[in-house]
mmCIF file of C-alpha atoms in Angstrom:
data_model
loop_
_atom_site.group_PDB
_atom_site.id
_atom_site.type_symbol
_atom_site.label_atom_id
_atom_site.label_comp_id
_atom_site.label_asym_id
_atom_site.label_seq_id
_atom_site.Cartn_x
_atom_site.Cartn_y
_atom_site.Cartn_z
ATOM 1 C CA UNK C 1346 -8.444 68.003 9.830
ATOM 2 C CA UNK C 1347 -7.726 65.114 12.151
ATOM 3 C CA UNK C 1348 -9.225 61.755 11.356
ATOM 4 C CA UNK C 1349 -11.594 60.167 13.824
ATOM 5 C CA UNK C 1350 -10.753 56.841 15.404
ATOM 6 C CA UNK C 1351 -13.577 55.230 13.417
ATOM 7 C CA UNK C 1352 -12.248 56.619 10.125
ATOM 8 C CA UNK C 1353 -8.710 55.498 10.917
ATOM 9 C CA UNK C 1354 -10.025 52.036 11.739
ATOM 10 C CA UNK C 1355 -11.872 51.841 8.425
ATOM 11 C CA UNK C 1356 -8.787 52.923 6.494
ATOM 12 C CA UNK C 1357 -6.667 50.397 8.384
ATOM 13 C CA UNK C 1358 -9.035 47.501 7.699
ATOM 14 C CA UNK C 1359 -9.427 48.570 4.051
ATOM 15 C CA UNK C 1360 -5.658 48.539 3.601
ATOM 16 C CA UNK C 1361 -5.403 45.119 5.234
ATOM 17 C CA UNK C 1362 -8.132 43.809 2.939
ATOM 18 C CA UNK C 1363 -6.345 45.269 -0.083
ATOM 19 C CA UNK C 1364 -2.977 43.784 0.856
ATOM 20 C CA UNK C 1365 -4.625 40.461 1.657
ATOM 21 C CA UNK C 1366 -6.249 40.404 -1.786
ATOM 22 C CA UNK C 1367 -2.840 41.208 -3.262
ATOM 23 C CA UNK C 1368 -1.335 38.209 -1.471
ATOM 24 C CA UNK C 1369 -4.093 35.966 -2.871
ATOM 25 C CA UNK C 1370 -3.436 37.175 -6.422
ATOM 26 C CA UNK C 1371 0.355 37.028 -6.121
ATOM 27 C CA UNK C 1372 0.336 33.480 -4.728
ATOM 28 C CA UNK C 1373 -1.898 32.256 -7.553
ATOM 29 C CA UNK C 1374 -0.095 34.259 -10.232
ATOM 30 C CA UNK C 1375 3.364 33.092 -9.204
ATOM 31 C CA UNK C 1376 2.288 29.447 -9.124
ATOM 32 C CA UNK C 1377 0.748 29.727 -12.599
ATOM 33 C CA UNK C 1378 3.912 31.431 -13.845
ATOM 34 C CA UNK C 1379 6.060 28.569 -12.527
ATOM 35 C CA UNK C 1380 3.685 26.001 -14.071
ATOM 36 C CA UNK C 1381 4.004 27.665 -17.491
ATOM 37 C CA UNK C 1382 7.766 27.950 -17.066
ATOM 38 C CA UNK C 1383 8.377 24.334 -16.067
ATOM 39 C CA UNK C 1384 5.906 22.646 -18.460
ATOM 40 C CA UNK C 1385 5.048 19.803 -16.006
ATOM 41 C CA UNK C 1386 5.717 16.384 -17.469
ATOM 42 C CA UNK C 1387 8.380 17.598 -19.890
ATOM 43 C CA UNK C 1388 10.980 16.078 -17.556
ATOM 44 C CA UNK C 1389 11.212 14.542 -14.096
ATOM 45 C CA UNK C 1390 12.764 17.746 -12.794
ATOM 46 C CA UNK C 1391 9.844 19.844 -14.066
ATOM 47 C CA UNK C 1392 7.647 18.554 -11.254
ATOM 48 C CA UNK C 1393 9.968 19.850 -8.522
ATOM 49 C CA UNK C 1394 9.509 23.623 -9.037
ATOM 50 C CA UNK C 1395 5.786 23.179 -9.634
ATOM 51 C CA UNK C 1396 5.188 21.137 -6.470
ATOM 52 C CA UNK C 1397 7.279 23.471 -4.327
ATOM 53 C CA UNK C 1398 5.530 26.586 -5.625
ATOM 54 C CA UNK C 1399 2.187 24.894 -5.030
ATOM 55 C CA UNK C 1400 3.251 24.004 -1.491
ATOM 56 C CA UNK C 1401 4.790 27.267 -0.312
ATOM 57 C CA UNK C 1402 3.436 29.946 -2.633
ATOM 58 C CA UNK C 1403 -0.188 28.897 -3.045
ATOM 59 C CA UNK C 1404 -1.407 26.296 -0.536
ATOM 60 C CA UNK C 1405 0.426 27.525 2.534
ATOM 61 C CA UNK C 1406 -0.427 31.160 1.807
ATOM 62 C CA UNK C 1407 -4.119 30.316 1.546
ATOM 63 C CA UNK C 1408 -3.932 28.128 4.652
ATOM 64 C CA UNK C 1409 -2.647 31.066 6.700
ATOM 65 C CA UNK C 1410 -4.891 33.734 5.204
ATOM 66 C CA UNK C 1411 -7.987 31.698 6.058
ATOM 67 C CA UNK C 1412 -7.844 33.114 9.602
ATOM 68 C CA UNK C 1413 -7.500 36.743 8.538
ATOM 69 C CA UNK C 1414 -10.586 38.796 9.527
ATOM 70 C CA UNK C 1415 -10.311 40.910 6.351
ATOM 71 C CA UNK C 1416 -8.753 38.564 3.781
ATOM 72 C CA UNK C 1417 -10.145 35.108 4.483
ATOM 73 C CA UNK C 1418 -11.967 33.439 1.600
ATOM 74 C CA UNK C 1419 -14.135 31.787 4.268
ATOM 75 C CA UNK C 1420 -14.972 34.956 6.145
ATOM 76 C CA UNK C 1421 -18.587 33.985 6.809
ATOM 77 C CA UNK C 1422 -17.750 30.427 7.899
ATOM 78 C CA UNK C 1423 -17.388 29.233 11.470
ATOM 79 C CA UNK C 1424 -14.065 28.993 13.254
ATOM 80 C CA UNK C 1425 -14.347 25.200 13.170
ATOM 81 C CA UNK C 1426 -14.777 25.194 9.377
ATOM 82 C CA UNK C 1427 -11.766 27.475 8.967
ATOM 83 C CA UNK C 1428 -9.635 25.177 11.125
ATOM 84 C CA UNK C 1429 -10.611 22.175 8.995
ATOM 85 C CA UNK C 1430 -9.868 24.086 5.796
ATOM 86 C CA UNK C 1431 -6.521 25.180 7.239
ATOM 87 C CA UNK C 1432 -5.662 21.580 8.099
ATOM 88 C CA UNK C 1433 -6.652 20.315 4.643
ATOM 89 C CA UNK C 1434 -4.520 22.922 2.882
ATOM 90 C CA UNK C 1435 -1.552 22.340 5.171
ATOM 91 C CA UNK C 1436 -1.680 18.586 4.605
ATOM 92 C CA UNK C 1437 -1.833 19.179 0.845
ATOM 93 C CA UNK C 1438 1.035 21.643 1.135
ATOM 94 C CA UNK C 1439 3.179 19.171 3.060
ATOM 95 C CA UNK C 1440 2.334 16.404 0.579
ATOM 96 C CA UNK C 1441 3.436 18.576 -2.353
ATOM 97 C CA UNK C 1442 6.620 19.589 -0.519
ATOM 98 C CA UNK C 1443 7.574 15.998 0.315
ATOM 99 C CA UNK C 1444 6.885 14.875 -3.254
ATOM 100 C CA UNK C 1445 8.945 17.781 -4.571
ATOM 101 C CA UNK C 1446 11.827 16.830 -2.300
ATOM 102 C CA UNK C 1447 11.652 13.151 -3.280
ATOM 103 C CA UNK C 1448 11.543 13.993 -6.985
ATOM 104 C CA UNK C 1449 14.544 16.326 -6.936
ATOM 105 C CA UNK C 1450 16.520 13.849 -4.828
ATOM 106 C CA UNK C 1451 15.749 11.009 -7.241
ATOM 107 C CA UNK C 1452 16.497 13.218 -10.238
ATOM 108 C CA UNK C 1453 19.908 14.108 -8.842
ATOM 109 C CA UNK C 1454 20.538 10.427 -8.086
ATOM 110 C CA UNK C 1455 19.749 9.498 -11.702
ATOM 111 C CA UNK C 1456 22.100 12.185 -12.971
ATOM 112 C CA UNK C 1457 24.896 11.363 -10.525
ATOM 113 C CA UNK C 1458 24.764 14.759 -8.826
ATOM 114 C CA UNK C 1459 25.295 15.559 -5.172
ATOM 115 C CA UNK C 1460 22.310 16.814 -3.221
ATOM 116 C CA UNK C 1461 21.985 19.226 -0.286
ATOM 117 C CA UNK C 1462 25.234 20.958 -1.181
ATOM 118 C CA UNK C 1463 23.730 24.387 -1.989
ATOM 119 C CA UNK C 1464 21.935 26.923 0.187
ATOM 120 C CA UNK C 1465 18.760 26.228 -1.783
ATOM 121 C CA UNK C 1466 18.998 22.479 -1.199
ATOM 122 C CA UNK C 1467 19.794 22.821 2.495
ATOM 123 C CA UNK C 1468 17.081 25.422 3.101
ATOM 124 C CA UNK C 1469 14.582 23.314 1.175
ATOM 125 C CA UNK C 1470 15.353 20.245 3.271
ATOM 126 C CA UNK C 1471 15.116 22.245 6.494
ATOM 127 C CA UNK C 1472 11.804 23.739 5.375
ATOM 128 C CA UNK C 1473 10.226 20.364 4.589
ATOM 129 C CA UNK C 1474 11.382 18.913 7.925
ATOM 130 C CA UNK C 1475 10.119 21.980 9.747
ATOM 131 C CA UNK C 1476 6.755 21.834 7.954
ATOM 132 C CA UNK C 1477 6.423 18.184 8.962
ATOM 133 C CA UNK C 1478 7.051 19.023 12.619
ATOM 134 C CA UNK C 1479 4.661 21.960 12.393
ATOM 135 C CA UNK C 1480 1.863 19.730 11.112
ATOM 136 C CA UNK C 1481 2.529 17.234 13.886
ATOM 137 C CA UNK C 1482 2.477 20.083 16.390
ATOM 138 C CA UNK C 1483 -0.916 21.116 15.059
ATOM 139 C CA UNK C 1484 -2.326 17.865 16.425
ATOM 140 C CA UNK C 1485 -1.926 19.363 19.885
ATOM 141 C CA UNK C 1486 -4.507 21.992 18.936
ATOM 142 C CA UNK C 1487 -6.931 19.347 17.740
ATOM 143 C CA UNK C 1488 -6.463 17.354 20.925
ATOM 144 C CA UNK C 1489 -5.359 19.899 23.573
ATOM 145 C CA UNK C 1490 -6.022 17.415 26.370
ATOM 146 C CA UNK C 1491 -2.839 15.628 25.282
ATOM 147 C CA UNK C 1492 -0.875 18.689 26.423
ATOM 148 C CA UNK C 1493 -2.016 18.887 30.027
ATOM 149 C CA UNK C 1494 0.635 21.389 31.110
ATOM 150 C CA UNK C 1495 -0.200 23.895 28.354
ATOM 151 C CA UNK C 1496 -3.189 26.192 28.015
ATOM 152 C CA UNK C 1497 -5.018 26.285 24.679
ATOM 153 C CA UNK C 1498 -4.235 29.980 24.221
ATOM 154 C CA UNK C 1499 -0.504 29.321 24.588
ATOM 155 C CA UNK C 1500 -0.651 26.398 22.174
ATOM 156 C CA UNK C 1501 -2.362 28.624 19.598
ATOM 157 C CA UNK C 1502 0.203 31.372 20.075
ATOM 158 C CA UNK C 1503 3.172 29.009 19.728
ATOM 159 C CA UNK C 1504 1.627 27.246 16.732
ATOM 160 C CA UNK C 1505 0.926 30.539 14.951
ATOM 161 C CA UNK C 1506 4.434 31.851 15.674
ATOM 162 C CA UNK C 1507 6.221 28.679 14.588
ATOM 163 C CA UNK C 1508 3.963 28.453 11.542
ATOM 164 C CA UNK C 1509 4.986 31.950 10.517
ATOM 165 C CA UNK C 1510 8.645 30.966 10.822
ATOM 166 C CA UNK C 1511 7.967 27.922 8.642
ATOM 167 C CA UNK C 1512 6.264 30.071 6.016
ATOM 168 C CA UNK C 1513 9.217 32.472 5.904
ATOM 169 C CA UNK C 1514 11.553 29.496 5.508
ATOM 170 C CA UNK C 1515 9.450 28.282 2.579
ATOM 171 C CA UNK C 1516 9.574 31.688 0.917
ATOM 172 C CA UNK C 1517 13.333 31.862 1.478
ATOM 173 C CA UNK C 1518 13.706 28.473 -0.184
ATOM 174 C CA UNK C 1519 11.685 29.690 -3.176
ATOM 175 C CA UNK C 1520 13.836 32.795 -3.467
ATOM 176 C CA UNK C 1521 17.051 30.754 -3.330
ATOM 177 C CA UNK C 1522 15.593 28.501 -6.029
ATOM 178 C CA UNK C 1523 15.173 31.574 -8.206
ATOM 179 C CA UNK C 1524 18.928 32.135 -7.911
ATOM 180 C CA UNK C 1525 19.632 28.707 -9.430
ATOM 181 C CA UNK C 1526 21.190 28.311 -12.851
ATOM 182 C CA UNK C 1527 17.985 26.731 -14.192
ATOM 183 C CA UNK C 1528 15.790 29.665 -13.206
ATOM 184 C CA UNK C 1529 18.209 32.468 -14.082
ATOM 185 C CA UNK C 1530 18.685 30.946 -17.536
ATOM 186 C CA UNK C 1531 14.948 31.000 -18.256
ATOM 187 C CA UNK C 1532 14.004 34.181 -16.413
ATOM 188 C CA UNK C 1533 16.104 37.320 -16.819
ATOM 189 C CA UNK C 1534 15.912 41.070 -16.420
ATOM 190 C CA UNK C 1535 12.817 42.678 -14.907
ATOM 191 C CA UNK C 1536 10.954 39.343 -14.939
ATOM 192 C CA UNK C 1537 13.476 37.885 -12.522
ATOM 193 C CA UNK C 1538 13.149 40.781 -10.093
ATOM 194 C CA UNK C 1539 9.352 40.598 -10.251
ATOM 195 C CA UNK C 1540 9.522 36.870 -9.547
ATOM 196 C CA UNK C 1541 11.732 37.374 -6.492
ATOM 197 C CA UNK C 1542 9.384 40.108 -5.316
ATOM 198 C CA UNK C 1543 6.436 37.668 -5.154
ATOM 199 C CA UNK C 1544 7.484 35.680 -2.037
ATOM 200 C CA UNK C 1545 8.668 38.908 -0.411
ATOM 201 C CA UNK C 1546 5.227 40.464 -0.858
ATOM 202 C CA UNK C 1547 3.358 37.439 0.459
ATOM 203 C CA UNK C 1548 5.754 37.107 3.420
ATOM 204 C CA UNK C 1549 5.197 40.706 4.477
ATOM 205 C CA UNK C 1550 1.432 40.374 4.146
ATOM 206 C CA UNK C 1551 1.327 37.053 6.004
ATOM 207 C CA UNK C 1552 3.459 38.421 8.849
ATOM 208 C CA UNK C 1553 1.025 41.286 9.305
ATOM 209 C CA UNK C 1554 -2.132 39.217 8.824
ATOM 210 C CA UNK C 1555 -1.104 36.400 11.168
ATOM 211 C CA UNK C 1556 0.008 38.677 14.000
ATOM 212 C CA UNK C 1557 -3.100 40.853 13.742
ATOM 213 C CA UNK C 1558 -5.440 37.865 13.365
ATOM 214 C CA UNK C 1559 -4.180 36.581 16.719
ATOM 215 C CA UNK C 1560 -4.653 40.007 18.342
ATOM 216 C CA UNK C 1561 -8.137 40.186 16.817
ATOM 217 C CA UNK C 1562 -9.101 36.840 18.393
ATOM 218 C CA UNK C 1563 -7.733 38.053 21.743
ATOM 219 C CA UNK C 1564 -9.989 41.107 21.547
ATOM 220 C CA UNK C 1565 -13.200 39.256 20.706
ATOM 221 C CA UNK C 1566 -12.702 36.380 23.131
ATOM 222 C CA UNK C 1567 -13.969 36.958 26.667
#
Protein backbone atom coordinates (compact mmCIF):
# COMPACT_ATOMS: atom_id res chain seq x y z
CA UNK A 1 0.00 0.00 0.00
CA UNK A 2 1.46 3.32 -1.05
CA UNK A 3 2.14 5.90 1.60
CA UNK A 4 0.36 9.22 1.43
CA UNK A 5 2.33 12.43 1.07
CA UNK A 6 1.35 13.38 4.63
CA UNK A 7 2.59 10.06 6.02
CA UNK A 8 5.86 10.31 4.11
CA UNK A 9 6.33 13.83 5.45
CA UNK A 10 5.77 12.66 9.02
CA UNK A 11 8.25 9.82 8.61
CA UNK A 12 10.79 12.20 7.07
CA UNK A 13 10.49 14.75 9.88
CA UNK A 14 10.57 11.98 12.52
CA UNK A 15 13.80 10.62 11.05
CA UNK A 16 15.33 14.10 10.96
CA UNK A 17 14.35 14.63 14.60
CA UNK A 18 15.86 11.26 15.53
CA UNK A 19 19.13 11.93 13.73
CA UNK A 20 19.26 15.43 15.19
CA UNK A 21 18.85 14.02 18.70
CA UNK A 22 21.62 11.55 17.88
CA UNK A 23 23.92 14.42 16.91
CA UNK A 24 23.16 16.18 20.21
CA UNK A 25 24.01 13.04 22.21
CA UNK A 26 27.12 12.20 20.18
CA UNK A 27 28.54 15.72 20.47
CA UNK A 28 28.06 15.73 24.24
CA UNK A 29 29.22 12.14 24.69
CA UNK A 30 32.39 12.59 22.65
CA UNK A 31 33.34 15.76 24.52
CA UNK A 32 32.83 14.04 27.89
CA UNK A 33 34.89 11.08 26.66
CA UNK A 34 37.76 13.39 25.69
CA UNK A 35 37.52 15.20 29.05
CA UNK A 36 37.82 11.89 30.93
CA UNK A 37 40.66 10.79 28.65
CA UNK A 38 42.74 13.95 28.97
CA UNK A 39 42.19 14.64 32.70
CA UNK A 40 42.29 18.47 32.30
CA UNK A 41 44.96 20.07 34.44
CA UNK A 42 47.16 16.98 34.57
CA UNK A 43 49.46 18.69 32.06
CA UNK A 44 49.53 21.76 29.83
CA UNK A 45 48.84 19.56 26.82
CA UNK A 46 45.71 18.10 28.43
CA UNK A 47 43.83 21.34 27.79
CA UNK A 48 44.37 21.19 24.02
CA UNK A 49 42.20 18.14 23.19
CA UNK A 50 39.53 19.25 25.64
CA UNK A 51 39.26 22.79 24.24
CA UNK A 52 39.23 21.58 20.64
CA UNK A 53 36.55 18.97 21.31
CA UNK A 54 34.51 21.60 23.12
CA UNK A 55 34.91 23.97 20.18
CA UNK A 56 34.21 21.67 17.25
CA UNK A 57 32.34 18.70 18.69
CA UNK A 58 30.01 20.35 21.18
CA UNK A 59 29.68 24.13 20.81
CA UNK A 60 29.76 24.38 17.04
CA UNK A 61 27.40 21.42 16.62
CA UNK A 62 24.87 23.03 18.95
CA UNK A 63 25.33 26.41 17.27
CA UNK A 64 24.36 24.92 13.91
CA UNK A 65 21.54 22.69 15.14
CA UNK A 66 19.82 25.67 16.77
CA UNK A 67 18.29 26.54 13.37
CA UNK A 68 17.01 23.04 12.64
CA UNK A 69 13.17 22.94 12.57
CA UNK A 70 13.15 19.43 14.11
CA UNK A 71 16.29 19.32 16.27
CA UNK A 72 16.72 22.79 17.73
CA UNK A 73 16.82 22.99 21.52
CA UNK A 74 15.19 26.42 21.13
CA UNK A 75 12.40 25.29 18.84
CA UNK A 76 9.76 27.49 20.46
CA UNK A 77 11.97 30.59 20.57
CA UNK A 78 11.95 33.42 18.06
CA UNK A 79 14.33 33.62 15.13
CA UNK A 80 16.05 36.58 16.80
CA UNK A 81 16.69 34.57 19.99
CA UNK A 82 18.11 31.68 17.96
CA UNK A 83 20.46 34.04 16.12
CA UNK A 84 21.74 35.43 19.42
CA UNK A 85 22.21 31.93 20.83
CA UNK A 86 24.03 30.91 17.65
CA UNK A 87 26.34 33.91 17.95
CA UNK A 88 27.07 33.23 21.62
CA UNK A 89 27.95 29.59 20.96
CA UNK A 90 30.09 30.45 17.94
CA UNK A 91 32.04 33.05 19.90
CA UNK A 92 32.59 30.52 22.69
CA UNK A 93 33.61 27.93 20.11
CA UNK A 94 36.13 30.28 18.52
CA UNK A 95 37.49 31.26 21.94
CA UNK A 96 38.05 27.61 22.86
CA UNK A 97 39.67 26.91 19.48
CA UNK A 98 42.07 29.86 19.75
CA UNK A 99 43.00 28.92 23.32
CA UNK A 100 43.55 25.32 22.22
CA UNK A 101 45.81 26.48 19.41
CA UNK A 102 47.80 28.81 21.68
CA UNK A 103 48.24 26.10 24.31
CA UNK A 104 49.50 23.44 21.91
CA UNK A 105 51.84 25.94 20.26
CA UNK A 106 53.28 27.00 23.62
CA UNK A 107 53.54 23.38 24.75
CA UNK A 108 55.53 22.47 21.65
CA UNK A 109 57.72 25.54 22.17
CA UNK A 110 58.49 24.45 25.75
CA UNK A 111 59.38 20.96 24.56
CA UNK A 112 61.46 22.14 21.60
CA UNK A 113 59.18 20.53 19.02
CA UNK A 114 58.26 21.82 15.59
CA UNK A 115 54.67 22.85 15.03
CA UNK A 116 52.41 22.75 11.96
CA UNK A 117 54.43 19.94 10.41
CA UNK A 118 51.66 17.29 10.45
CA UNK A 119 48.33 17.11 8.64
CA UNK A 120 46.59 17.47 12.00
CA UNK A 121 48.54 20.62 12.87
CA UNK A 122 48.06 22.20 9.46
CA UNK A 123 44.36 21.35 9.30
CA UNK A 124 43.88 22.63 12.84
CA UNK A 125 45.53 25.95 12.01
CA UNK A 126 43.48 26.30 8.83
CA UNK A 127 40.29 25.51 10.74
CA UNK A 128 40.91 28.13 13.43
CA UNK A 129 41.74 30.79 10.81
CA UNK A 130 38.67 29.83 8.81
CA UNK A 131 36.44 29.93 11.91
CA UNK A 132 37.77 33.41 12.70
CA UNK A 133 36.91 34.64 9.20
CA UNK A 134 33.51 32.97 9.41
CA UNK A 135 32.68 34.79 12.64
CA UNK A 136 33.77 38.08 11.10
CA UNK A 137 31.63 37.32 8.07
CA UNK A 138 28.67 36.79 10.36
CA UNK A 139 28.81 40.48 11.24
CA UNK A 140 27.48 41.16 7.75
CA UNK A 141 24.27 39.37 8.74
CA UNK A 142 23.93 41.45 11.88
CA UNK A 143 24.50 44.65 9.92
CA UNK A 144 23.43 43.86 6.33
CA UNK A 145 23.42 47.54 5.42
CA UNK A 146 27.23 47.36 5.41
CA UNK A 147 26.99 45.06 2.38
CA UNK A 148 25.01 47.29 0.04
CA UNK A 149 25.64 45.18 -3.07
CA UNK A 150 24.39 41.95 -1.47
CA UNK A 151 20.86 40.88 -0.64
CA UNK A 152 20.17 39.47 2.83
CA UNK A 153 19.06 36.13 1.38
CA UNK A 154 22.36 35.73 -0.47
CA UNK A 155 24.35 36.66 2.62
CA UNK A 156 22.48 34.00 4.61
CA UNK A 157 23.07 31.40 1.92
CA UNK A 158 26.80 32.13 1.66
CA UNK A 159 27.20 32.26 5.44
CA UNK A 160 25.42 28.93 5.91
CA UNK A 161 27.44 27.28 3.13
CA UNK A 162 30.80 28.57 4.33
CA UNK A 163 29.85 27.70 7.91
CA UNK A 164 29.18 24.13 6.86
CA UNK A 165 32.61 23.96 5.22
CA UNK A 166 34.16 25.28 8.43
CA UNK A 167 32.35 22.65 10.49
CA UNK A 168 33.59 19.86 8.21
CA UNK A 169 37.12 21.23 8.53
CA UNK A 170 36.77 21.13 12.32
CA UNK A 171 35.57 17.54 12.24
CA UNK A 172 38.43 16.60 9.91
CA UNK A 173 40.89 18.16 12.34
CA UNK A 174 39.38 16.13 15.19
CA UNK A 175 39.65 12.94 13.17
CA UNK A 176 43.29 13.63 12.29
CA UNK A 177 43.94 14.27 15.98
CA UNK A 178 42.60 10.80 16.71
CA UNK A 179 45.32 9.42 14.43
CA UNK A 180 48.03 10.99 16.60
CA UNK A 181 50.40 8.89 18.68
CA UNK A 182 48.92 10.31 21.90
CA UNK A 183 45.37 9.26 21.06
CA UNK A 184 46.16 5.89 19.48
CA UNK A 185 48.22 4.97 22.55
CA UNK A 186 45.31 5.63 24.91
CA UNK A 187 42.44 4.51 22.69
CA UNK A 188 42.67 1.24 20.78
CA UNK A 189 40.50 -1.37 19.11
CA UNK A 190 36.75 -0.83 18.81
CA UNK A 191 36.93 2.28 21.03
CA UNK A 192 39.11 4.01 18.47
CA UNK A 193 36.74 3.25 15.61
CA UNK A 194 33.76 4.44 17.65
CA UNK A 195 35.61 7.65 18.46
CA UNK A 196 36.38 8.33 14.80
CA UNK A 197 32.75 7.59 13.96
CA UNK A 198 31.53 10.44 16.21
CA UNK A 199 32.59 13.42 14.03
CA UNK A 200 31.50 11.50 10.93
CA UNK A 201 28.00 11.08 12.36
CA UNK A 202 27.66 14.70 13.41
CA UNK A 203 29.03 15.92 10.05
CA UNK A 204 26.47 13.91 8.10
CA UNK A 205 23.63 15.10 10.32
CA UNK A 206 24.75 18.74 10.20
CA UNK A 207 25.07 18.66 6.41
CA UNK A 208 21.50 17.44 6.13
CA UNK A 209 20.08 19.70 8.84
CA UNK A 210 21.75 22.88 7.59
CA UNK A 211 20.77 22.40 3.95
CA UNK A 212 17.18 21.51 4.83
CA UNK A 213 16.87 24.29 7.42
CA UNK A 214 17.69 26.80 4.67
CA UNK A 215 15.14 25.22 2.31
CA UNK A 216 12.59 25.26 5.13
CA UNK A 217 13.09 29.01 5.66
CA UNK A 218 12.72 29.56 1.90
CA UNK A 219 9.37 27.77 1.97
CA UNK A 220 7.89 29.68 4.91
CA UNK A 221 9.13 33.11 3.88
CA UNK A 222 6.88 35.05 1.50
